[in-house]
Amino acid sequence: MFEGNAQYNIEDVKNRTYLADFQLNPNTGAQLLASNIPIETLSPGYLPNGNEFKWSDYEYATNPYFAINKVRNGDTKKRFIGSFSTTYNITDAFYARARFGIDQVNFDGFAIQPTGLAFNQPGSMTTDQSLQSETNLEGTIGFRKDVGAFSVNVFAGGNQMRNTFDGINLSSGQFNRPFQYFIANGRSQNFGINYSQVGINSLFASADIDFNNYLYLTLTGRNDWFSTLDPKNNSLFYPSVGLSFVASDAWASKPAWLDYAKVRTSWAQVGGGAPTAYAITQTFSAQSQQHLGQTLMNVTSPTLPTLLTPYTSTTTELGLETKIFNNRLGVDITLYDRTTTNDIVNATLPQSSGYTAVALNVGKMKNRGIELMLTGSPVTSENGLSWNVTLNTAYNKNEVISIAPELGLTSLRLPGATTRTENGWITHYQGQPFGQIAGSTYSRNASGQIIYNSSNGLPIAGPVVPLGKGVPPLAVGLNNDFTFKNFTAGFLLDSRWGVVFTPLPAHTVPSLV
């Protein structure tokens, strides 16, 4: 038997809006504008000579109309997704299966910062072209058979994953002819080539045992070999076991109001290697300059390579699922405990080291939580009117148990995870939830009063401490669907709770007047 499917998508986008606090985001300039100044006074955003109409001495407060009318970008993505499989039944019980899958993306994009832009007066442009593909080749052999009250399904096999990225970037700036946007027009031209390949080889096995269609046991085992790790430390085996009991099918007689009841529990391990290719490889590039007739080399990898090992995540779950009153009301609840050890992260290094970060296996992190889903049908009528409600709630308590006690580390600042003004960072602190927003506080005297700089009147920065967290521990979603005959309508309410937002202290905000 042969099966196959293919999908081809083309996405063509012009002038995506820049996001966050990026200066080309038109909303950034609009938010910085005083509320008593009509925004229309900034239109059309540029002067007769084509330069940006500046409304502030702060050059990065881009005129929002200039960002809309002059800034240009675009990209095209062509994506092919295909999967093909064939199965051969050796006997009634034994079978062999081969599968192949591919996901390939062709990307072609450009971005133009036009001539006259306040913070980049000469203008610049970039173009990017890339081809990224992931292929999976898998072969399995299996056995399935019913033996009395038991049903057995066992299989084993292997998988080969390959992910390849091949891209080129061209950039140009300081245009010889203003307002003419092509690479050759720039006095400053650069290019970059990026190629990487990541692979994972895997062997796996699974066994499903079913007793009388109400008691289920699942056993799995998998071993991965990661190309992103040293061959001496790139192997990881992780097993799992799951047990579930469908009580409503096991009972000879059950209450009339009970439609379905299931209890489940599981223990599982998963793991992984370094998230990027060549994380443990030292790379250099040749420079055009020479010294005493010898070619100079430059370190191209910003991350100091180290001997890494796979990380492991172990999860224990316990769940209950039930439906009552002719399936009018349902409850699905899960309790879990997850511990991650030897996670692979980048830690910031001083620039004097020649690197910006070092990749490390660090400590232990624990997640405990509860997930609850309630479903209900308050209205179900014979005339075709129905109302279905689903409430999803999840609470997760996260804690960094340890970071690197052997190195004396109790906190870890993530490289690159900083505010634009570089006065706030994402930092892990031992004993606290991961991903804390850290920044400097105000310096205070013995009475607790803020100390001000006598020369400019601004507050003086104090020590760097955790200021807040950006990962909400509580999530709640409420979905309502209404159906009447052939018409359907619905709405969704989604919320996140427990996040702490931290504003920039006054001594870090640039003057806009």
Short mmCIF file of C-alpha atoms in Angstrom, two decimals:
data_model
loop_
_atom_site.label_atom_id
_atom_site.label_comp_id
_atom_site.label_asym_id
_atom_site.label_seq_id
_atom_site.Cartn_x
_atom_site.Cartn_y
_atom_site.Cartn_z
CA MET A 1 0.00 0.00 0.00
CA PHE A 2 1.30 3.43 -0.97
CA GLU A 3 0.16 6.78 0.41
CA GLY A 4 1.29 10.29 -0.35
CA ASN A 5 0.27 13.90 -0.05
CA ALA A 6 1.82 17.18 -1.05
CA GLN A 7 1.16 20.83 -0.36
CA TYR A 8 2.63 23.92 -2.02
CA ASN A 9 2.12 27.40 -0.57
CA ILE A 10 3.17 30.81 -1.86
CA GLU A 11 3.20 33.76 0.52
CA ASP A 12 3.90 37.19 -0.95
CA VAL A 13 4.00 40.11 1.49
CA LYS A 14 4.67 43.80 0.90
CA ASN A 15 5.55 46.30 3.63
CA ARG A 16 5.22 44.33 6.84
CA THR A 17 4.86 46.64 9.82
CA TYR A 18 7.93 46.60 12.05
CA LEU A 19 7.13 45.53 15.59
CA ALA A 20 8.06 46.27 19.21
CA ASP A 21 10.17 49.37 19.89
CA PHE A 22 11.99 49.23 16.57
CA GLN A 23 12.42 52.79 15.29
CA LEU A 24 10.82 51.94 11.93
CA ASN A 25 7.61 50.86 13.65
CA PRO A 26 5.20 53.76 12.96
CA ASN A 27 3.52 53.11 16.30
CA THR A 28 6.78 53.79 18.16
CA GLY A 29 6.96 57.40 16.99
CA ALA A 30 3.24 57.86 17.58
CA GLN A 31 3.55 56.66 21.18
CA LEU A 32 6.40 59.08 21.88
CA LEU A 33 4.39 62.05 20.64
CA ALA A 34 2.89 64.29 23.32
CA SER A 35 -0.85 63.69 23.70
CA ASN A 36 -1.70 67.37 23.12
CA ILE A 37 -0.06 67.40 19.66
CA PRO A 38 -2.35 66.22 16.80
CA ILE A 39 -0.57 63.44 14.95
CA GLU A 40 -1.87 64.83 11.64
CA THR A 41 0.60 67.70 11.97
CA LEU A 42 3.38 65.23 11.12
CA SER A 43 1.83 64.29 7.75
CA PRO A 44 3.02 63.44 5.12
CA GLY A 45 6.18 62.74 7.11
CA TYR A 46 8.75 64.12 4.66
CA LEU A 47 9.98 67.46 3.33
CA PRO A 48 9.97 68.59 -0.33
CA ASN A 49 13.57 67.34 -0.68
CA GLY A 50 12.49 63.85 0.43
CA ASN A 51 14.11 63.97 3.87
CA GLU A 52 12.22 62.94 6.96
CA PHE A 53 10.21 65.68 8.67
CA LYS A 54 11.75 65.52 12.14
CA TRP A 55 9.50 66.38 15.02
CA SER A 56 12.07 65.67 17.77
CA ASP A 57 15.78 66.09 18.41
CA TYR A 58 15.81 62.38 19.23
CA GLU A 59 16.62 60.97 15.79
CA TYR A 60 15.31 57.50 16.60
CA ALA A 61 11.79 58.86 17.17
CA THR A 62 10.94 58.27 13.52
CA ASN A 63 8.07 60.27 12.06
CA PRO A 64 5.26 57.69 11.83
CA TYR A 65 4.09 59.02 8.45
CA PHE A 66 7.61 58.74 7.05
CA ALA A 67 7.76 55.13 8.25
CA ILE A 68 4.46 54.42 6.49
CA ASN A 69 5.06 56.32 3.24
CA LYS A 70 8.77 55.83 2.61
CA VAL A 71 10.08 52.72 4.37
CA ARG A 72 9.79 49.64 2.17
CA ASN A 73 10.20 45.89 2.63
CA GLY A 74 8.87 42.71 1.15
CA ASP A 75 9.36 38.99 1.10
CA THR A 76 8.20 35.91 -0.74
CA LYS A 77 8.05 32.42 0.74
CA LYS A 78 7.51 29.34 -1.38
CA ARG A 79 6.95 26.28 0.77
CA PHE A 80 6.61 22.65 -0.22
CA ILE A 81 5.45 20.03 2.29
CA GLY A 82 5.30 16.40 1.26
CA SER A 83 4.98 13.02 2.91
CA PHE A 84 5.05 9.58 1.35
CA SER A 85 4.74 6.14 2.89
CA THR A 86 4.45 2.53 1.85
CA THR A 87 3.43 -0.48 3.94
CA TYR A 88 4.06 -4.14 3.20
CA ASN A 89 2.22 -6.84 5.13
CA ILE A 90 4.72 -9.66 5.57
CA THR A 91 2.11 -11.85 7.28
CA ASP A 92 -1.22 -11.20 8.92
CA ALA A 93 0.65 -10.06 12.04
CA PHE A 94 3.98 -8.68 10.78
CA TYR A 95 4.37 -5.59 8.64
CA ALA A 96 7.09 -3.27 7.38
CA ARG A 97 6.69 0.44 6.69
CA ALA A 98 8.87 3.10 5.08
CA ARG A 99 8.12 6.81 5.26
CA PHE A 100 9.69 9.95 3.83
CA GLY A 101 8.82 13.55 4.64
CA ILE A 102 10.13 16.87 3.40
CA ASP A 103 9.49 20.48 4.38
CA GLN A 104 11.27 22.99 2.13
CA VAL A 105 11.08 26.79 2.20
CA ASN A 106 12.47 29.19 -0.43
CA PHE A 107 12.75 32.73 0.95
CA ASP A 108 13.45 35.94 -0.97
CA GLY A 109 13.23 39.25 0.87
CA PHE A 110 14.41 42.86 0.90
CA ALA A 111 14.32 45.82 3.28
CA ILE A 112 15.00 49.48 2.44
CA GLN A 113 15.84 52.30 4.83
CA PRO A 114 15.26 55.22 2.46
CA THR A 115 17.46 58.23 1.84
CA GLY A 116 16.58 61.03 4.22
CA LEU A 117 15.84 58.82 7.22
CA ALA A 118 16.87 60.81 10.30
CA PHE A 119 18.96 58.10 11.96
CA ASN A 120 20.38 56.82 8.64
CA GLN A 121 20.55 59.86 6.34
CA PRO A 122 22.35 58.23 3.37
CA GLY A 123 19.97 55.25 3.44
CA SER A 124 20.66 51.54 3.11
CA MET A 125 19.14 48.29 1.93
CA THR A 126 19.49 44.55 2.40
CA THR A 127 18.42 41.52 0.41
CA ASP A 128 18.16 37.96 1.68
CA GLN A 129 17.78 34.71 -0.20
CA SER A 130 17.73 31.32 1.45
CA LEU A 131 16.71 27.71 1.02
CA GLN A 132 15.89 25.69 4.13
CA SER A 133 14.78 22.09 4.09
CA GLU A 134 14.16 19.31 6.57
CA THR A 135 13.88 15.70 5.53
CA ASN A 136 12.95 12.65 7.57
CA LEU A 137 13.52 9.10 6.38
CA GLU A 138 12.02 6.42 8.59
CA GLY A 139 11.76 2.66 8.48
CA THR A 140 9.83 0.45 10.91
CA ILE A 141 8.90 -3.17 11.34
CA GLY A 142 5.95 -4.09 13.51
CA PHE A 143 3.77 -6.80 14.95
CA ARG A 144 0.08 -6.56 15.84
CA LYS A 145 -2.15 -9.36 17.03
CA ASP A 146 -5.12 -10.07 19.26
CA VAL A 147 -4.51 -12.85 21.78
CA GLY A 148 -7.56 -13.60 23.86
CA ALA A 149 -8.45 -10.53 25.89
CA PHE A 150 -5.19 -8.85 24.91
CA SER A 151 -4.37 -6.74 21.88
CA VAL A 152 -0.67 -6.17 21.17
CA ASN A 153 0.96 -3.66 18.83
CA VAL A 154 4.76 -3.60 18.85
CA PHE A 155 7.11 -1.85 16.43
CA ALA A 156 10.74 -0.81 16.17
CA GLY A 157 12.63 1.26 13.67
CA GLY A 158 14.98 4.08 12.89
CA ASN A 159 14.80 7.65 11.63
CA GLN A 160 17.26 9.95 9.93
CA MET A 161 16.59 13.71 10.16
CA ARG A 162 18.54 16.27 8.18
CA ASN A 163 17.98 20.03 8.35
CA THR A 164 19.90 22.19 5.89
CA PHE A 165 20.06 25.97 5.58
CA ASP A 166 21.77 27.76 2.69
CA GLY A 167 21.47 31.52 2.49
CA ILE A 168 23.11 34.67 1.17
CA ASN A 169 22.73 38.23 2.42
CA LEU A 170 23.65 41.38 0.49
CA SER A 171 23.68 44.84 2.02
CA SER A 172 24.42 48.27 0.62
CA GLY A 173 24.54 51.80 2.07
CA GLN A 174 25.63 55.39 1.44
CA PHE A 175 23.94 55.52 -1.95
CA ASN A 176 25.80 57.35 -4.74
CA ARG A 177 22.50 58.42 -6.26
CA PRO A 178 19.94 59.29 -3.56
CA PHE A 179 16.57 57.58 -3.67
CA GLN A 180 17.86 54.89 -6.06
CA TYR A 181 17.68 51.55 -4.27
CA PHE A 182 19.82 48.78 -5.72
CA ILE A 183 22.88 47.05 -4.28
CA ALA A 184 25.42 48.39 -6.78
CA ASN A 185 24.42 51.99 -5.99
CA GLY A 186 25.98 51.92 -2.53
CA ARG A 187 29.51 53.01 -1.66
CA SER A 188 29.50 50.52 1.21
CA GLN A 189 28.65 46.98 0.15
CA ASN A 190 28.82 43.75 2.13
CA PHE A 191 27.74 40.19 1.69
CA GLY A 192 27.41 37.15 3.90
CA ILE A 193 26.96 33.47 3.21
CA ASN A 194 25.35 31.22 5.79
CA TYR A 195 25.34 27.46 5.46
CA SER A 196 24.53 24.91 8.12
CA GLN A 197 23.44 21.30 8.39
CA VAL A 198 22.01 19.57 11.43
CA GLY A 199 21.29 15.86 11.71
CA ILE A 200 19.77 13.45 14.21
CA ASN A 201 19.98 9.67 13.84
CA SER A 202 17.48 7.71 15.91
CA LEU A 203 16.52 4.19 16.90
CA PHE A 204 13.21 3.61 18.67
CA ALA A 205 10.75 0.98 19.82
CA SER A 206 7.21 1.01 21.19
CA ALA A 207 4.80 -1.52 22.66
CA ASP A 208 1.06 -0.99 23.20
CA ILE A 209 -0.83 -3.60 25.20
CA ASP A 210 -4.61 -3.39 25.50
CA PHE A 211 -6.64 -5.55 27.88
CA ASN A 212 -10.36 -5.84 27.09
CA ASN A 213 -10.43 -2.31 25.64
CA TYR A 214 -10.30 -0.66 29.06
CA LEU A 215 -6.77 -1.12 30.40
CA TYR A 216 -3.90 0.22 28.29
CA LEU A 217 -0.14 0.01 28.82
CA THR A 218 2.35 1.84 26.59
CA LEU A 219 6.13 1.39 26.73
CA THR A 220 8.58 3.32 24.54
CA GLY A 221 12.32 3.72 24.21
CA ARG A 222 14.34 5.99 21.94
CA ASN A 223 18.02 6.70 21.39
CA ASP A 224 19.15 9.80 19.52
CA TRP A 225 22.58 10.77 18.22
CA PHE A 226 22.91 14.55 17.76
CA SER A 227 25.26 16.07 15.20
CA THR A 228 25.44 19.31 17.20
CA LEU A 229 27.35 17.57 20.00
CA ASP A 230 30.75 15.93 20.27
CA PRO A 231 30.65 12.29 19.05
CA LYS A 232 31.85 11.19 22.49
CA ASN A 233 28.84 12.81 24.18
CA ASN A 234 26.13 12.97 21.52
CA SER A 235 24.06 9.88 22.46
CA LEU A 236 20.98 9.93 24.68
CA PHE A 237 18.47 7.20 25.54
CA TYR A 238 15.10 8.16 26.97
CA PRO A 239 12.23 5.80 27.86
CA SER A 240 8.59 6.31 28.80
CA VAL A 241 5.74 4.34 30.33
CA GLY A 242 2.05 5.15 30.37
CA LEU A 243 -0.95 3.42 31.95
CA SER A 244 -4.61 4.30 31.50
CA PHE A 245 -7.82 2.76 32.80
CA VAL A 246 -11.23 3.43 31.23
CA ALA A 247 -13.46 2.75 34.21
CA SER A 248 -16.70 3.34 32.34
CA ASP A 249 -15.87 0.47 29.95
CA ALA A 250 -14.64 -1.83 32.71
CA TRP A 251 -17.74 -1.68 34.88
CA ALA A 252 -20.49 -4.13 34.01
CA SER A 253 -23.00 -1.55 35.17
CA LYS A 254 -22.44 2.13 35.81
CA PRO A 255 -24.61 5.02 37.00
CA ALA A 256 -27.01 6.31 34.37
CA TRP A 257 -25.57 9.81 34.62
CA LEU A 258 -21.99 8.65 33.88
CA ASP A 259 -21.02 8.41 30.22
CA TYR A 260 -17.24 8.17 30.34
CA ALA A 261 -14.51 7.99 33.00
CA LYS A 262 -10.79 7.51 32.46
CA VAL A 263 -7.76 7.66 34.75
CA ARG A 264 -4.26 7.95 33.29
CA THR A 265 -0.71 8.25 34.52
CA SER A 266 2.65 8.42 32.77
CA TRP A 267 6.37 8.87 33.26
CA ALA A 268 8.50 10.00 30.34
CA GLN A 269 11.89 11.38 29.44
CA VAL A 270 12.85 13.48 26.44
CA GLY A 271 16.10 15.16 25.53
CA GLY A 272 18.00 17.13 22.97
CA GLY A 273 21.31 18.48 21.79
CA ALA A 274 22.68 21.96 21.15
CA PRO A 275 20.00 24.12 19.49
CA THR A 276 22.28 25.45 16.73
CA ALA A 277 24.73 23.90 14.32
CA TYR A 278 28.45 24.08 15.09
CA ALA A 279 27.87 25.24 18.69
CA ILE A 280 30.97 23.29 19.75
CA THR A 281 33.08 24.19 16.71
CA GLN A 282 35.66 26.97 16.57
CA THR A 283 35.51 28.78 13.21
CA PHE A 284 37.69 31.50 11.67
CA SER A 285 37.55 33.73 8.60
CA ALA A 286 40.48 35.06 6.57
CA GLN A 287 41.10 38.82 6.51
CA SER A 288 42.44 40.87 3.63
CA GLN A 289 45.18 42.33 5.87
CA GLN A 290 48.47 40.52 6.42
CA HIS A 291 51.18 40.67 9.07
CA LEU A 292 54.76 39.76 8.16
CA GLY A 293 53.44 38.04 5.07
CA GLN A 294 50.96 35.93 7.01
CA THR A 295 47.20 36.07 6.54
CA LEU A 296 45.31 37.33 9.57
CA MET A 297 42.37 35.29 10.80
CA ASN A 298 39.31 36.46 12.70
CA VAL A 299 37.13 34.48 15.10
CA THR A 300 33.71 34.25 13.44
CA SER A 301 31.90 32.26 16.12
CA PRO A 302 30.69 34.64 18.87
CA THR A 303 30.12 31.70 21.23
CA LEU A 304 33.06 30.06 22.98
CA PRO A 305 32.84 26.32 22.18
CA THR A 306 32.74 23.91 25.11
CA LEU A 307 32.22 20.19 25.60
CA LEU A 308 28.43 19.86 25.83
CA THR A 309 26.22 16.89 26.71
CA PRO A 310 22.53 16.31 25.91
CA TYR A 311 19.91 17.82 28.18
CA THR A 312 17.16 15.71 29.74
CA SER A 313 13.60 16.51 30.76
CA THR A 314 11.68 14.07 32.98
CA THR A 315 7.90 14.40 33.36
CA THR A 316 5.40 12.64 35.62
CA GLU A 317 1.68 13.11 34.90
CA LEU A 318 -1.59 12.08 36.49
CA GLY A 319 -4.90 12.77 34.81
CA LEU A 320 -8.65 12.23 35.04
CA GLU A 321 -11.20 12.58 32.25
CA THR A 322 -14.94 12.20 32.64
CA LYS A 323 -18.20 13.02 30.83
CA ILE A 324 -21.64 13.00 32.43
CA PHE A 325 -25.31 13.76 31.74
CA ASN A 326 -25.34 12.47 28.15
CA ASN A 327 -22.02 14.18 27.45
CA ARG A 328 -23.48 17.57 28.41
CA LEU A 329 -20.70 18.17 30.94
CA GLY A 330 -17.06 17.12 30.73
CA VAL A 331 -13.98 17.47 32.92
CA ASP A 332 -10.35 16.81 31.94
CA ILE A 333 -7.72 17.53 34.59
CA THR A 334 -3.97 16.88 34.52
CA LEU A 335 -1.33 17.28 37.22
CA TYR A 336 2.31 17.28 36.13
CA ASP A 337 5.82 17.58 37.48
CA ARG A 338 8.66 18.23 35.03
CA THR A 339 12.38 18.48 35.82
CA THR A 340 14.95 19.58 33.25
CA THR A 341 18.65 18.94 33.86
CA ASN A 342 21.80 19.92 31.96
CA ASP A 343 19.90 22.44 29.86
CA ILE A 344 22.04 24.06 27.16
CA VAL A 345 22.13 27.86 27.34
CA ASN A 346 24.44 30.69 26.36
CA ALA A 347 25.98 32.74 29.16
CA THR A 348 27.29 36.27 28.63
CA LEU A 349 31.08 36.78 28.53
CA PRO A 350 33.03 40.05 28.76
CA GLN A 351 34.04 41.34 25.32
CA SER A 352 37.67 41.34 26.44
CA SER A 353 37.56 37.54 26.13
CA GLY A 354 37.11 37.82 22.37
CA TYR A 355 33.67 36.22 22.59
CA THR A 356 30.20 37.40 23.52
CA ALA A 357 28.92 34.18 25.10
CA VAL A 358 29.78 30.66 26.17
CA ALA A 359 27.55 27.60 25.74
CA LEU A 360 27.08 25.66 28.97
CA ASN A 361 25.19 22.72 30.41
CA VAL A 362 23.59 24.28 33.45
CA GLY A 363 21.73 23.15 36.52
CA LYS A 364 18.21 22.07 37.09
CA MET A 365 14.80 23.63 36.51
CA LYS A 366 11.44 22.38 37.76
CA ASN A 367 7.90 22.98 36.49
CA ARG A 368 4.85 21.91 38.45
CA GLY A 369 1.34 22.64 37.39
CA ILE A 370 -2.26 21.79 36.70
CA GLU A 371 -4.25 21.89 33.47
CA LEU A 372 -8.04 21.90 33.59
CA MET A 373 -10.54 21.77 30.75
CA LEU A 374 -14.29 22.01 31.34
CA THR A 375 -16.73 21.40 28.51
CA GLY A 376 -20.45 21.92 28.61
CA SER A 377 -23.54 22.14 26.44
CA PRO A 378 -25.97 24.46 28.27
CA VAL A 379 -28.39 24.44 25.33
CA THR A 380 -29.21 21.52 23.03
CA SER A 381 -32.63 21.70 21.41
CA GLU A 382 -34.48 19.72 18.78
CA ASN A 383 -34.98 22.81 16.62
CA GLY A 384 -31.21 22.90 15.85
CA LEU A 385 -30.11 25.43 18.44
CA SER A 386 -27.03 24.54 20.50
CA TRP A 387 -24.57 26.33 22.75
CA ASN A 388 -21.23 24.71 23.59
CA VAL A 389 -18.76 26.13 26.11
CA THR A 390 -15.11 25.21 26.70
CA LEU A 391 -13.07 26.60 29.58
CA ASN A 392 -9.31 26.00 29.55
CA THR A 393 -7.20 26.86 32.59
CA ALA A 394 -3.52 26.17 33.17
CA TYR A 395 -1.28 27.11 36.08
CA ASN A 396 2.47 26.49 36.03
CA LYS A 397 4.89 27.09 38.90
CA ASN A 398 8.42 27.37 37.61
CA GLU A 399 11.62 27.48 39.65
CA VAL A 400 15.30 27.49 38.76
CA ILE A 401 16.62 24.95 41.28
CA SER A 402 20.30 25.42 40.46
CA ILE A 403 22.42 26.96 37.71
CA ALA A 404 26.05 25.90 37.96
CA PRO A 405 27.02 25.21 41.57
CA GLU A 406 30.37 23.78 40.48
CA LEU A 407 31.19 27.21 39.00
CA GLY A 408 29.65 29.18 41.84
CA LEU A 409 26.94 30.63 39.54
CA THR A 410 23.60 31.58 41.09
CA SER A 411 22.46 33.84 38.23
CA LEU A 412 22.85 33.73 34.47
CA ARG A 413 22.37 36.66 32.08
CA LEU A 414 21.27 35.66 28.58
CA PRO A 415 23.33 37.27 25.78
CA GLY A 416 21.39 39.49 23.41
CA ALA A 417 18.27 39.47 25.62
CA THR A 418 18.39 43.14 26.50
CA THR A 419 16.40 46.33 26.05
CA ARG A 420 17.34 48.74 23.29
CA THR A 421 18.84 51.09 25.88
CA GLU A 422 20.80 48.13 27.33
CA ASN A 423 19.65 48.81 30.86
CA GLY A 424 17.45 45.74 31.23
CA TRP A 425 18.27 42.07 30.72
CA ILE A 426 16.63 38.65 30.81
CA THR A 427 18.37 36.81 33.63
CA HIS A 428 17.90 33.47 35.37
CA TYR A 429 18.17 33.60 39.16
CA GLN A 430 18.51 30.53 41.35
CA GLY A 431 15.41 30.01 43.49
CA GLN A 432 13.17 32.16 41.25
CA PRO A 433 11.10 31.59 38.08
CA PHE A 434 13.21 31.58 34.94
CA GLY A 435 13.35 34.57 32.62
CA GLN A 436 13.39 37.37 35.18
CA ILE A 437 13.59 40.95 33.89
CA ALA A 438 16.63 42.39 35.62
CA GLY A 439 17.70 46.02 35.75
CA SER A 440 19.18 48.70 37.93
CA THR A 441 17.18 50.23 40.76
CA TYR A 442 17.53 53.73 42.19
CA SER A 443 20.34 54.50 44.59
CA ARG A 444 18.93 55.46 47.97
CA ASN A 445 20.35 56.99 51.11
CA ALA A 446 20.07 55.58 54.63
CA SER A 447 16.57 57.08 54.92
CA GLY A 448 15.40 55.30 51.77
CA GLN A 449 15.24 58.48 49.67
CA ILE A 450 16.35 58.45 46.03
CA ILE A 451 19.76 60.00 45.41
CA TYR A 452 19.90 62.45 42.49
CA ASN A 453 22.83 63.53 40.35
CA SER A 454 23.64 67.12 41.32
CA SER A 455 24.78 68.02 37.78
CA ASN A 456 21.70 66.95 35.79
CA GLY A 457 19.05 66.25 38.42
CA LEU A 458 18.45 62.67 37.28
CA PRO A 459 18.29 59.71 39.68
CA ILE A 460 21.50 57.74 40.17
CA ALA A 461 21.38 54.09 39.16
CA GLY A 462 21.60 51.47 41.88
CA PRO A 463 22.43 47.74 41.83
CA VAL A 464 21.01 45.32 39.25
CA VAL A 465 18.19 43.23 40.74
CA PRO A 466 15.18 41.23 39.48
CA LEU A 467 12.42 43.68 38.53
CA GLY A 468 9.70 41.47 37.12
CA LYS A 469 8.79 38.43 35.04
CA GLY A 470 7.39 38.18 31.56
CA VAL A 471 6.15 34.57 31.58
CA PRO A 472 2.62 34.38 33.03
CA PRO A 473 2.01 31.43 35.39
CA LEU A 474 -1.78 31.43 34.88
CA ALA A 475 -3.61 31.19 31.56
CA VAL A 476 -7.39 31.15 31.12
CA GLY A 477 -9.39 30.75 27.92
CA LEU A 478 -13.15 30.67 27.42
CA ASN A 479 -14.62 29.59 24.07
CA ASN A 480 -18.31 29.76 23.15
CA ASP A 481 -19.85 28.24 20.01
CA PHE A 482 -23.45 28.85 18.98
CA THR A 483 -25.15 26.82 16.25
CA PHE A 484 -28.58 27.22 14.73
CA LYS A 485 -29.31 24.91 11.83
CA ASN A 486 -26.67 25.83 9.21
CA PHE A 487 -25.38 28.93 10.98
CA THR A 488 -22.48 28.99 13.43
CA ALA A 489 -21.07 31.84 15.51
CA GLY A 490 -18.64 31.99 18.40
CA PHE A 491 -16.24 34.05 20.42
CA LEU A 492 -13.08 33.42 22.43
CA LEU A 493 -11.82 35.16 25.56
CA ASP A 494 -8.13 34.61 26.30
CA SER A 495 -6.18 35.97 29.25
CA ARG A 496 -2.80 35.66 30.97
CA TRP A 497 -2.25 36.43 34.64
CA GLY A 498 0.70 36.92 36.96
CA VAL A 499 3.05 38.93 34.74
CA VAL A 500 5.01 41.82 36.24
CA PHE A 501 5.78 44.73 33.93
CA THR A 502 8.73 46.98 34.68
CA PRO A 503 8.99 50.52 33.22
CA LEU A 504 12.34 52.03 32.36
CA PRO A 505 13.71 54.10 35.25
CA ALA A 506 13.76 57.85 34.60
CA HIS A 507 17.55 58.01 34.40
CA THR A 508 17.52 55.78 31.28
CA VAL A 509 14.85 57.51 29.17
CA PRO A 510 16.27 59.82 26.46
CA SER A 511 14.90 63.32 26.20
CA LEU A 512 12.40 63.82 23.38
CA VAL A 513 12.20 67.61 23.60
#
